[in-house]
Amino acid sequence: MPHTIVQSPDLNTPLLLILPHGLNVSGVTLWAVRLANTLAARGRACALLLHPEPPDQRRLTVEFHPRVEVIAPPGLPALDAYPGNFAPFIATYRETVRHLSGSSRRPVLVSPNLLGDCYGLAAALCLTEPEIVRVVGWQHSDIEYDARVLAHYEPILTAFVAVSRKIHTTLAARLPRRSADIHHIAYGVPISSETASQHVSETAKNLDPRFPPDSLSRSLAVSPRSPLKLLYTGRIEHNQKRIMALPLLSAELDRRNIAHRLTIVGDGPASEELDAAVAGRTSITRLPAVDQPTLAALLDDHDAFVLPSRYEGLSVSMLEAMSHGCVPIVARTDSGATDAIDPGINGEIAEAKPTDDEATTARALADAVELYLTRRAPMAAAAARTAHDRYSLDAHANAVEKMLDIAAATPARVWPASRPCAFAAAPGSASSSGSGSSVSSGSGSVPADGPERLQSVLARLAGRRIIIHGTGRHTRELADILANSPAIIVALADDDRAHQGQTLWGWPIIAPADAARTGATDVVMSSWMHEEAIWNRREVYTNQRLTAHRLYAADEP
C-alpha cells in the first residue's frame, strides 16, 4: 500500500525517483531506496515511482521510511516493453508530478534513471508541465549509453550527477557549456554509528607498522590455515558483471592450493546458467538475493568481496563490503574502483581489462587474491575506515540535498517541441522513403541518416552471405531494412552470452567466435552508440577471414 507523504513545514521541494526496472536486484535500486529513506527522515517529501521488475528478476526485499510514498499503479507496464510509445505511461507520470506539486504548484525534482525513454517521459512532462518540473540526471555507469542519454536530454536537465571522478571528467568534457551544473557525488552506504566508529578507532593502530599483527582485534584476525572466505553480491549477469568468471576463479584458486569458500549471492538473467556451473562444487555456496540484515551478516562473516565487472560507475556493493571491513578485490574498470581502492592498503585491483574473457579475468582475480593474502592483516580496518570517512550515507545525502536545493531554485527548462521526446523508436520504425532518402527523424539509438547508411552497405554486399553484429535497439529499429536486405543475412551475432542460442526474426543469434561456421563472408556492425568499441574488437571476425564493415565511419583496416 502506498504511504502518504508528510510534507515538511517549509514545503521543501519534493524528490521523485523513477525506477524503470522496479525493485530489481541492483545497486541503483539500493541507492534510490536508501536516498529516499534518508531524505524523508530529514523531512523532505520523497516518492518512488516503480515499474514492474523484469520477468527474470526477483523483487528486492526493502523497507521504506513511513514518509516515502511508493507509487506502483496496478497494470503499469514495463517501460522497455513499449519503445518510443508513451501512451501507457504519460498519464501516470503526469498525475504523480501534479500530486507531489500540490495546490501550491511547487516544483518537483524528477530523477529518471537507467533508460532513455524514462528521460523521454520527463521531457514530455517538461512540454506540458514545465513550471513544476525540474529534471536531474544521474550517470550511474561509465558506459556510452548512459552518457549519450544525458547528452541527448541536456536541454531539460537542470543538474547532472556523476558518481565517480572519471564520469565527472568525461561528462564535463562532453558538455562544456554545462560544466557548472555537473556535480560529482559519490554513492553512500549505511554506516552503523556505534559499530563503525568503534571498529575504526580500535583498529586504526593496526595501520601503523609499529604494531605487530597479533595486536589485531579478534574480528580481523584470521588463521593462515582457515579457508579464505570470498563473497560476491549483486546481479547475476554476463555483459557487465562477467559473472561466469567466479566459478573459474574458484577453480583457479583450487589449482593454486589456496583454501577458500566462495559465496555468490544475487539474482538475474544468468542465474540458471550459473547455478548449473556451480552445482556440486563444495567450495562454492550459491544464495538468491537476500534482505539487508542477512547481507550485513554475510559481509561481517567474509574476508573479501570479489567483483569481476567489465565496467562500473561506483559499485554500491563494493562500498557496502568495505563498510563491513570486507576487503574489495575487483577487476580494473575505467571508473569507480580507483576512486575508493588504494591497492595494498584497503583492497586490491586485478589487472583484467574490460575486453578480457572470463578465464583471463579469473586468473587476474586469483593473482590479486594472492597479493591480498600477503598483506591482509591491516586491510579490513583500512577498508572500513575508507567507507566511514568518505562514503557514508549521511555524507551522500548532504551532497544530494545541496544539489537539489540549487536545482529547485533554477528556472524551468523546456524540451524543444520540434524534437521527439522518445529516446527509442519502435522496431522497424526507421525506414526509407523508397527513393533512397531516409524519412526517419532519428532516435537515441539510430541517427537520422542511419537507415540510408545501412541500405548503402547492404547494397554493396548484395548476394553475399553476411552476419549482422548486434541485437540491440539499433538493429531492432532498423528491422524493416534488414528484412528487405539484398545481402543474404545468415545470422546475427552478439557478445552477450544471454542472447546467444536464441533467434531474432528467424535468424539465429551466435557468438562472434562461431561466425565462420555460418559460411558468411562479411559482417556488418549494427551500432551507432558502441560502434567504435565493436570495431576495435573486429579481429574476432577478421581472424576467421570475414570482412568487417561499419556504418558510421570509413572502413579502415
XYZ file of C-alpha atoms in Angstrom:
557
model
C 0.000 0.000 0.000
C 1.386 3.460 -0.817
C 2.382 5.638 2.086
C 1.135 9.174 2.434
C 3.632 11.975 2.059
C 4.053 14.096 5.161
C 5.142 17.497 3.959
C 7.907 19.251 5.839
C 6.899 22.526 7.451
C 8.748 24.631 4.916
C 7.251 22.759 1.939
C 10.719 21.931 0.574
C 10.954 20.675 -2.972
C 9.805 17.052 -3.329
C 12.041 14.450 -4.960
C 10.585 11.837 -7.333
C 12.906 8.907 -8.093
C 11.799 6.721 -11.002
C 12.943 3.093 -11.242
C 12.099 1.679 -14.694
C 13.090 -1.830 -13.544
C 11.195 -1.636 -10.289
C 12.808 -3.010 -7.157
C 15.099 -5.399 -9.016
C 18.401 -6.536 -7.568
C 20.798 -3.725 -8.441
C 22.956 -1.062 -6.904
C 20.753 1.656 -8.398
C 17.730 0.201 -6.607
C 19.521 0.209 -3.247
C 20.799 3.726 -3.879
C 17.332 5.076 -4.678
C 15.616 3.411 -1.719
C 18.295 4.447 0.758
C 18.449 8.010 -0.525
C 14.672 8.382 -0.357
C 14.572 6.928 3.159
C 17.365 9.188 4.383
C 15.918 12.367 2.895
C 12.423 11.505 4.114
C 13.765 11.058 7.634
C 15.159 14.595 7.331
C 11.745 15.948 6.359
C 11.951 16.132 2.572
C 8.963 14.837 0.625
C 10.147 11.824 -1.379
C 8.433 9.368 -3.690
C 9.439 6.336 -5.733
C 7.627 5.577 -8.998
C 8.074 1.876 -9.731
C 7.654 -0.013 -12.971
C 7.486 -3.828 -12.677
C 10.667 -5.858 -12.274
C 11.965 -7.697 -15.371
C 10.410 -11.160 -15.661
C 13.716 -12.945 -14.982
C 14.475 -10.985 -11.791
C 13.072 -11.152 -8.285
C 11.845 -8.201 -6.287
C 14.358 -6.968 -3.743
C 13.148 -7.006 -0.143
C 13.483 -3.475 1.216
C 11.856 -1.330 3.876
C 10.606 2.203 3.336
C 10.529 5.121 5.715
C 6.887 5.981 6.562
C 7.249 9.355 4.807
C 8.324 7.821 1.490
C 5.440 7.470 -0.938
C 5.705 4.320 -3.045
C 3.790 4.633 -6.316
C 3.346 1.348 -8.209
C -0.001 1.535 -10.056
C -1.515 -1.863 -10.905
C -1.187 -2.539 -14.598
C 1.659 -0.082 -15.199
C 3.707 -1.968 -17.808
C 7.453 -2.333 -18.169
C 8.876 0.781 -19.776
C 11.030 -1.076 -22.285
C 8.030 -3.101 -23.491
C 6.777 -0.062 -25.455
C 9.851 1.576 -27.026
C 9.067 5.091 -28.141
C 5.402 4.770 -27.161
C 4.495 6.888 -24.128
C 0.737 6.318 -24.234
C 0.702 3.630 -21.489
C 2.765 5.796 -19.119
C 2.285 9.522 -19.561
C -0.929 9.809 -17.526
C 0.686 8.114 -14.510
C 3.777 10.301 -14.756
C 1.729 13.490 -15.110
C -0.634 12.626 -12.247
C 2.295 11.741 -9.989
C 4.056 15.045 -10.608
C 0.875 17.058 -10.118
C 0.134 15.175 -6.907
C 3.601 15.858 -5.496
C 3.450 19.501 -6.577
C 0.180 20.001 -4.705
C -2.073 23.009 -4.731
C 0.902 25.310 -4.169
C 2.317 24.253 -7.568
C 5.778 23.933 -6.090
C 8.443 22.410 -8.358
C 9.102 18.668 -8.215
C 12.636 17.346 -8.679
C 12.318 14.402 -11.076
C 15.085 11.801 -11.282
C 14.652 9.454 -14.261
C 17.100 6.561 -14.265
C 18.756 3.982 -16.480
C 16.563 4.041 -19.618
C 16.477 6.700 -22.296
C 12.706 6.587 -22.537
C 12.464 7.247 -18.791
C 14.148 10.574 -19.552
C 11.920 10.914 -22.603
C 8.847 10.831 -20.385
C 10.427 13.564 -18.245
C 10.934 15.561 -21.459
C 7.239 15.114 -22.258
C 6.389 16.457 -18.796
C 8.572 19.480 -19.497
C 6.418 20.215 -22.540
C 3.137 20.153 -20.641
C 4.115 20.970 -17.044
C 7.350 22.979 -17.338
C 6.687 25.238 -14.367
C 6.533 22.349 -11.871
C 9.222 20.001 -13.257
C 12.971 20.151 -12.654
C 14.868 17.153 -14.029
C 18.107 15.826 -12.512
C 20.135 13.241 -14.410
C 22.397 10.684 -12.729
C 25.101 8.876 -14.690
C 25.362 5.600 -12.797
C 27.730 3.698 -15.124
C 30.734 4.558 -17.226
C 29.207 3.401 -20.499
C 28.399 5.220 -23.701
C 24.661 4.607 -23.372
C 24.391 6.465 -20.071
C 26.488 9.367 -21.336
C 24.530 9.532 -24.600
C 21.215 9.668 -22.745
C 22.333 12.628 -20.620
C 23.751 14.452 -23.642
C 20.547 13.798 -25.612
C 18.347 15.246 -22.857
C 20.674 18.081 -21.882
C 18.041 20.730 -22.803
C 15.772 19.691 -19.904
C 18.378 18.673 -17.326
C 18.693 21.181 -14.514
C 21.602 19.294 -12.952
C 23.800 16.299 -13.741
C 25.308 13.921 -11.179
C 28.414 11.857 -11.859
C 29.033 9.077 -9.351
C 32.794 8.886 -9.964
C 35.646 11.251 -10.776
C 36.149 9.647 -14.196
C 32.489 10.080 -15.131
C 32.582 13.694 -13.930
C 35.642 14.481 -16.055
C 34.320 12.885 -19.243
C 30.819 14.323 -18.841
C 32.208 17.829 -18.321
C 34.350 17.441 -21.451
C 31.315 16.286 -23.389
C 29.076 19.127 -22.184
C 31.495 22.009 -21.557
C 28.746 24.651 -21.543
C 27.046 22.836 -18.672
C 30.144 22.056 -16.598
C 28.924 24.236 -13.716
C 25.776 22.095 -13.486
C 27.673 18.775 -13.296
C 28.157 17.535 -9.732
C 30.440 14.738 -8.570
C 28.507 12.963 -5.830
C 29.730 9.509 -4.837
C 27.261 6.951 -3.555
C 26.885 6.429 0.169
C 26.197 3.301 2.183
C 24.869 2.811 5.713
C 27.487 3.045 8.431
C 26.418 1.860 11.864
C 27.452 4.796 14.041
C 28.363 2.660 17.029
C 29.871 -0.350 15.303
C 31.724 1.524 12.581
C 33.153 4.232 14.817
C 34.330 1.681 17.346
C 35.738 -0.553 14.613
C 37.683 2.282 13.019
C 39.008 3.789 16.239
C 40.007 0.464 17.812
C 41.747 -0.839 14.709
C 43.324 2.386 13.477
C 46.585 1.490 15.218
C 46.797 -1.635 13.069
C 47.554 0.593 10.096
C 50.738 1.599 11.907
C 53.598 -0.834 11.135
C 54.927 -0.374 14.686
C 52.093 -2.572 15.916
C 52.622 -6.313 15.284
C 49.896 -8.317 13.504
C 48.983 -10.192 16.663
C 47.604 -6.963 18.108
C 44.713 -7.083 15.626
C 41.276 -7.353 17.106
C 39.638 -10.755 17.017
C 37.209 -9.546 14.356
C 40.120 -9.038 11.939
C 42.355 -11.947 12.909
C 42.200 -14.958 10.587
C 44.269 -18.109 10.954
C 46.510 -18.760 7.940
C 45.070 -22.286 7.934
C 41.453 -21.097 7.777
C 39.831 -21.162 4.333
C 39.663 -17.706 2.833
C 36.032 -16.552 2.719
C 35.178 -14.733 -0.524
C 31.820 -13.109 -1.284
C 30.067 -11.743 -4.366
C 26.759 -9.895 -4.054
C 24.870 -8.350 -6.945
C 23.198 -9.065 -10.253
C 23.831 -12.450 -11.877
C 24.510 -11.246 -15.394
C 27.063 -11.691 -18.172
C 27.586 -8.447 -20.031
C 28.531 -6.111 -17.184
C 29.196 -8.391 -14.225
C 31.078 -11.106 -16.176
C 29.566 -13.489 -13.657
C 30.947 -16.772 -15.014
C 34.438 -15.634 -14.027
C 33.517 -16.510 -10.429
C 33.342 -20.326 -10.713
C 36.515 -20.143 -12.814
C 38.155 -18.093 -10.031
C 37.303 -20.816 -7.536
C 38.813 -23.458 -9.827
C 41.948 -21.362 -10.275
C 42.349 -20.942 -6.512
C 41.997 -24.704 -6.147
C 44.725 -25.152 -8.739
C 46.964 -22.834 -6.715
C 46.189 -24.725 -3.500
C 44.517 -21.715 -1.874
C 41.898 -22.987 0.543
C 38.764 -20.904 0.159
C 34.999 -20.705 0.317
C 33.196 -18.582 -2.297
C 29.646 -17.386 -1.634
C 27.720 -15.977 -4.621
C 24.596 -14.011 -3.688
C 22.150 -12.435 -6.104
C 19.620 -12.782 -8.864
C 19.474 -12.009 -12.552
C 19.150 -13.331 -16.095
C 22.193 -15.642 -15.870
C 21.076 -17.332 -12.638
C 20.181 -20.696 -14.191
C 23.461 -20.906 -16.084
C 25.477 -20.011 -13.001
C 23.555 -22.458 -10.811
C 24.316 -25.255 -13.264
C 28.005 -24.324 -13.332
C 28.410 -24.383 -9.539
C 26.260 -27.453 -8.850
C 28.251 -29.974 -6.824
C 31.119 -27.541 -6.174
C 31.732 -27.884 -2.437
C 33.844 -24.733 -2.294
C 31.004 -22.563 -3.705
C 27.780 -21.609 -1.920
C 25.007 -20.155 -4.083
C 22.309 -17.978 -2.490
C 19.457 -15.964 -4.017
C 19.085 -12.265 -3.286
C 18.815 -11.736 0.470
C 17.425 -8.999 2.693
C 19.677 -6.342 4.145
C 20.139 -7.837 7.647
C 21.183 -11.160 6.104
C 23.537 -9.399 3.709
C 25.122 -7.468 6.583
C 25.728 -10.748 8.436
C 27.333 -12.259 5.319
C 29.624 -9.277 4.889
C 30.684 -9.488 8.524
C 31.449 -13.192 8.099
C 33.553 -12.941 4.923
C 37.128 -11.777 4.435
C 36.986 -10.299 0.943
C 34.496 -9.160 -1.686
C 35.222 -10.133 -5.310
C 33.885 -8.246 -8.327
C 34.731 -9.287 -11.922
C 32.774 -6.461 -13.644
C 33.760 -5.135 -17.053
C 32.508 -1.665 -16.099
C 31.002 0.150 -13.143
C 30.204 3.694 -12.155
C 30.965 3.262 -8.468
C 29.882 -0.142 -7.176
C 27.431 0.143 -4.279
C 28.102 -3.499 -3.361
C 31.822 -2.758 -3.154
C 31.304 0.229 -0.874
C 28.939 -1.744 1.309
C 31.507 -4.527 1.649
C 34.156 -2.013 2.642
C 31.886 -0.574 5.321
C 31.879 -4.022 6.963
C 35.637 -4.481 6.690
C 35.175 -6.997 3.856
C 38.154 -6.177 1.648
C 37.369 -5.494 -2.054
C 39.244 -7.458 -4.731
C 37.909 -6.146 -8.032
C 38.691 -6.184 -11.733
C 40.109 -2.922 -13.001
C 37.490 -0.641 -14.516
C 37.833 2.808 -16.058
C 35.573 4.264 -13.376
C 34.924 3.765 -9.699
C 37.415 1.228 -8.388
C 40.377 3.587 -8.223
C 38.224 6.239 -6.528
C 37.854 4.023 -3.470
C 40.672 1.473 -3.563
C 44.316 2.121 -2.750
C 45.860 -1.213 -3.785
C 47.650 -2.985 -0.988
C 46.148 -0.661 1.611
C 42.358 -1.104 1.612
C 41.818 -3.509 -1.291
C 43.262 -4.987 -4.464
C 42.641 -4.256 -8.153
C 43.014 -7.198 -10.532
C 44.584 -6.366 -13.885
C 41.737 -7.634 -16.050
C 40.675 -5.484 -18.984
C 37.003 -4.959 -19.888
C 37.590 -6.946 -23.086
C 39.117 -9.958 -21.285
C 37.127 -13.169 -21.206
C 36.021 -14.930 -18.045
C 39.033 -17.265 -17.845
C 41.535 -14.417 -18.166
C 39.605 -12.392 -15.607
C 39.556 -15.344 -13.193
C 43.344 -15.672 -13.378
C 43.792 -11.941 -12.784
C 41.475 -12.067 -9.775
C 43.400 -15.065 -8.428
C 46.632 -13.072 -8.750
C 45.015 -10.267 -6.746
C 43.813 -12.745 -4.121
C 47.389 -13.980 -3.700
C 48.590 -10.397 -3.237
C 45.876 -9.832 -0.665
C 46.956 -12.899 1.291
C 50.479 -11.499 1.695
C 49.291 -8.241 3.299
C 45.793 -8.860 4.551
C 46.205 -8.058 8.258
C 45.541 -4.279 8.275
C 43.385 -4.109 5.138
C 39.990 -4.792 6.726
C 40.415 -1.843 9.075
C 41.565 0.381 6.214
C 38.576 -0.606 4.065
C 36.170 0.178 6.905
C 37.916 3.492 7.544
C 37.558 4.464 3.869
C 33.829 3.762 3.871
C 33.356 5.538 7.202
C 35.306 8.652 6.191
C 34.295 9.050 2.531
C 31.219 7.015 1.623
C 28.692 7.306 4.419
C 25.040 7.608 3.536
C 24.804 10.816 5.559
C 27.628 12.424 3.570
C 25.957 11.344 0.334
C 22.588 12.751 1.426
C 24.199 16.043 2.448
C 25.721 16.470 -1.021
C 22.488 15.460 -2.754
C 20.397 17.889 -0.706
C 22.746 20.737 -1.542
C 22.476 19.894 -5.236
C 18.685 19.535 -5.056
C 18.290 22.923 -3.393
C 20.337 24.539 -6.157
C 18.316 22.725 -8.833
C 14.989 23.689 -7.265
C 15.903 27.365 -7.413
C 16.760 27.361 -11.127
C 14.339 28.411 -13.880
C 12.248 25.819 -15.679
C 13.718 24.187 -18.775
C 11.516 23.195 -21.738
C 12.068 20.377 -24.213
C 12.219 21.642 -27.832
C 8.817 20.954 -29.344
C 10.414 20.182 -32.724
C 12.265 17.151 -31.331
C 10.675 13.788 -30.476
C 10.633 13.166 -26.725
C 11.326 9.432 -27.034
C 14.864 8.084 -26.947
C 13.926 4.774 -28.552
C 11.818 4.171 -31.600
C 9.504 1.280 -32.299
C 11.115 -1.722 -34.046
C 11.142 -1.188 -37.784
C 10.249 2.490 -37.498
C 13.444 3.812 -39.067
C 12.654 3.293 -42.715
C 13.361 4.751 -46.114
C 11.145 6.669 -48.482
C 11.754 4.290 -51.386
C 13.661 6.908 -53.324
C 16.701 6.233 -51.219
C 16.273 9.108 -48.799
C 15.581 8.460 -45.151
C 12.358 9.615 -43.594
C 13.456 8.685 -40.080
C 13.755 11.545 -37.624
C 16.322 9.514 -35.708
C 16.370 8.379 -32.120
C 18.866 7.994 -29.335
C 19.985 4.710 -30.880
C 19.707 5.431 -34.616
C 20.693 8.775 -36.159
C 18.532 10.301 -38.878
C 20.804 9.008 -41.649
C 21.170 5.541 -40.119
C 18.628 3.817 -42.428
C 20.271 5.240 -45.533
C 23.729 4.197 -44.337
C 22.602 0.635 -43.663
C 20.864 0.407 -47.048
C 24.046 1.573 -48.757
C 26.231 -1.048 -47.076
C 23.726 -3.844 -47.732
C 23.512 -2.808 -51.407
C 27.294 -3.106 -51.732
C 27.075 -6.605 -50.253
C 24.142 -7.759 -52.405
C 24.136 -11.537 -52.892
C 26.815 -12.160 -50.271
C 26.289 -14.182 -47.087
C 26.580 -11.778 -44.149
C 26.267 -11.566 -40.370
C 24.779 -8.573 -38.554
C 26.691 -7.893 -35.329
C 24.361 -6.612 -32.614
C 20.829 -7.474 -31.497
C 20.127 -4.318 -29.541
C 17.976 -1.276 -30.109
C 19.875 -0.090 -33.204
C 19.240 -3.380 -35.002
C 15.638 -3.614 -33.884
C 14.766 -0.106 -35.047
C 16.153 -0.991 -38.479
C 14.217 -4.261 -38.720
C 12.329 -3.328 -41.886
C 15.536 -2.559 -43.775
C 17.124 -5.825 -42.655
C 14.001 -7.726 -43.711
C 14.454 -6.410 -47.275
C 18.224 -6.807 -47.407
C 19.720 -7.517 -50.849
C 22.528 -9.286 -48.988
C 21.805 -12.736 -47.550
C 21.687 -12.475 -43.754
C 22.595 -15.878 -42.305
C 22.840 -14.959 -38.599
C 23.004 -12.221 -36.004
C 25.954 -12.111 -33.597
C 26.053 -10.747 -30.066
C 28.757 -10.557 -27.390
C 26.177 -11.058 -24.641
C 26.037 -14.759 -23.842
C 22.466 -14.359 -22.582
C 21.316 -13.753 -26.169
C 23.387 -16.446 -27.863
C 21.449 -19.553 -28.869
C 18.218 -17.597 -29.289
C 16.676 -16.321 -32.523
C 15.506 -12.909 -33.711
C 13.108 -12.666 -36.660
C 14.023 -16.248 -37.532
C 17.765 -15.657 -37.685
C 19.968 -17.477 -35.147
C 21.955 -15.410 -32.661
C 25.500 -16.726 -32.447
C 28.720 -15.946 -30.619
C 31.160 -13.895 -32.736
C 33.709 -16.706 -32.408
C 31.326 -19.007 -34.317
C 30.957 -16.732 -37.342
C 32.971 -18.883 -39.779
C 30.664 -21.854 -39.211
C 27.828 -19.987 -40.945
C 29.666 -19.678 -44.243
C 29.403 -15.887 -44.078
C 31.969 -13.760 -45.902
C 31.163 -10.392 -44.283
C 29.942 -8.887 -41.018
C 28.150 -5.541 -40.578
C 28.449 -3.720 -37.233
C 24.931 -2.614 -36.291
C 25.507 0.062 -33.668
C 25.828 3.813 -33.559
C 26.492 4.209 -29.875
C 29.088 1.452 -29.471
C 30.468 1.197 -32.996
C 33.998 2.258 -32.123
C 34.342 -0.296 -29.323
C 32.939 -3.074 -31.537
C 35.169 -2.053 -34.442
C 38.239 -2.215 -32.199
C 37.385 -5.864 -31.470
C 36.780 -6.835 -35.120
C 39.730 -9.276 -35.107
C 37.334 -11.933 -33.822
C 35.872 -11.787 -37.341
C 38.887 -10.941 -39.479
C 40.797 -13.839 -37.919
C 38.023 -16.059 -39.340
C 38.518 -14.457 -42.791
C 35.347 -12.339 -42.674
C 35.451 -8.759 -43.901
C 34.112 -6.253 -41.357
C 32.022 -3.217 -42.283
C 30.881 -0.254 -40.193
C 28.079 2.211 -40.853
C 29.209 5.489 -39.349
C 32.856 5.823 -40.381
C 35.003 4.723 -43.290
C 36.162 1.084 -43.236
C 39.758 1.294 -42.084
C 41.934 -1.786 -41.560
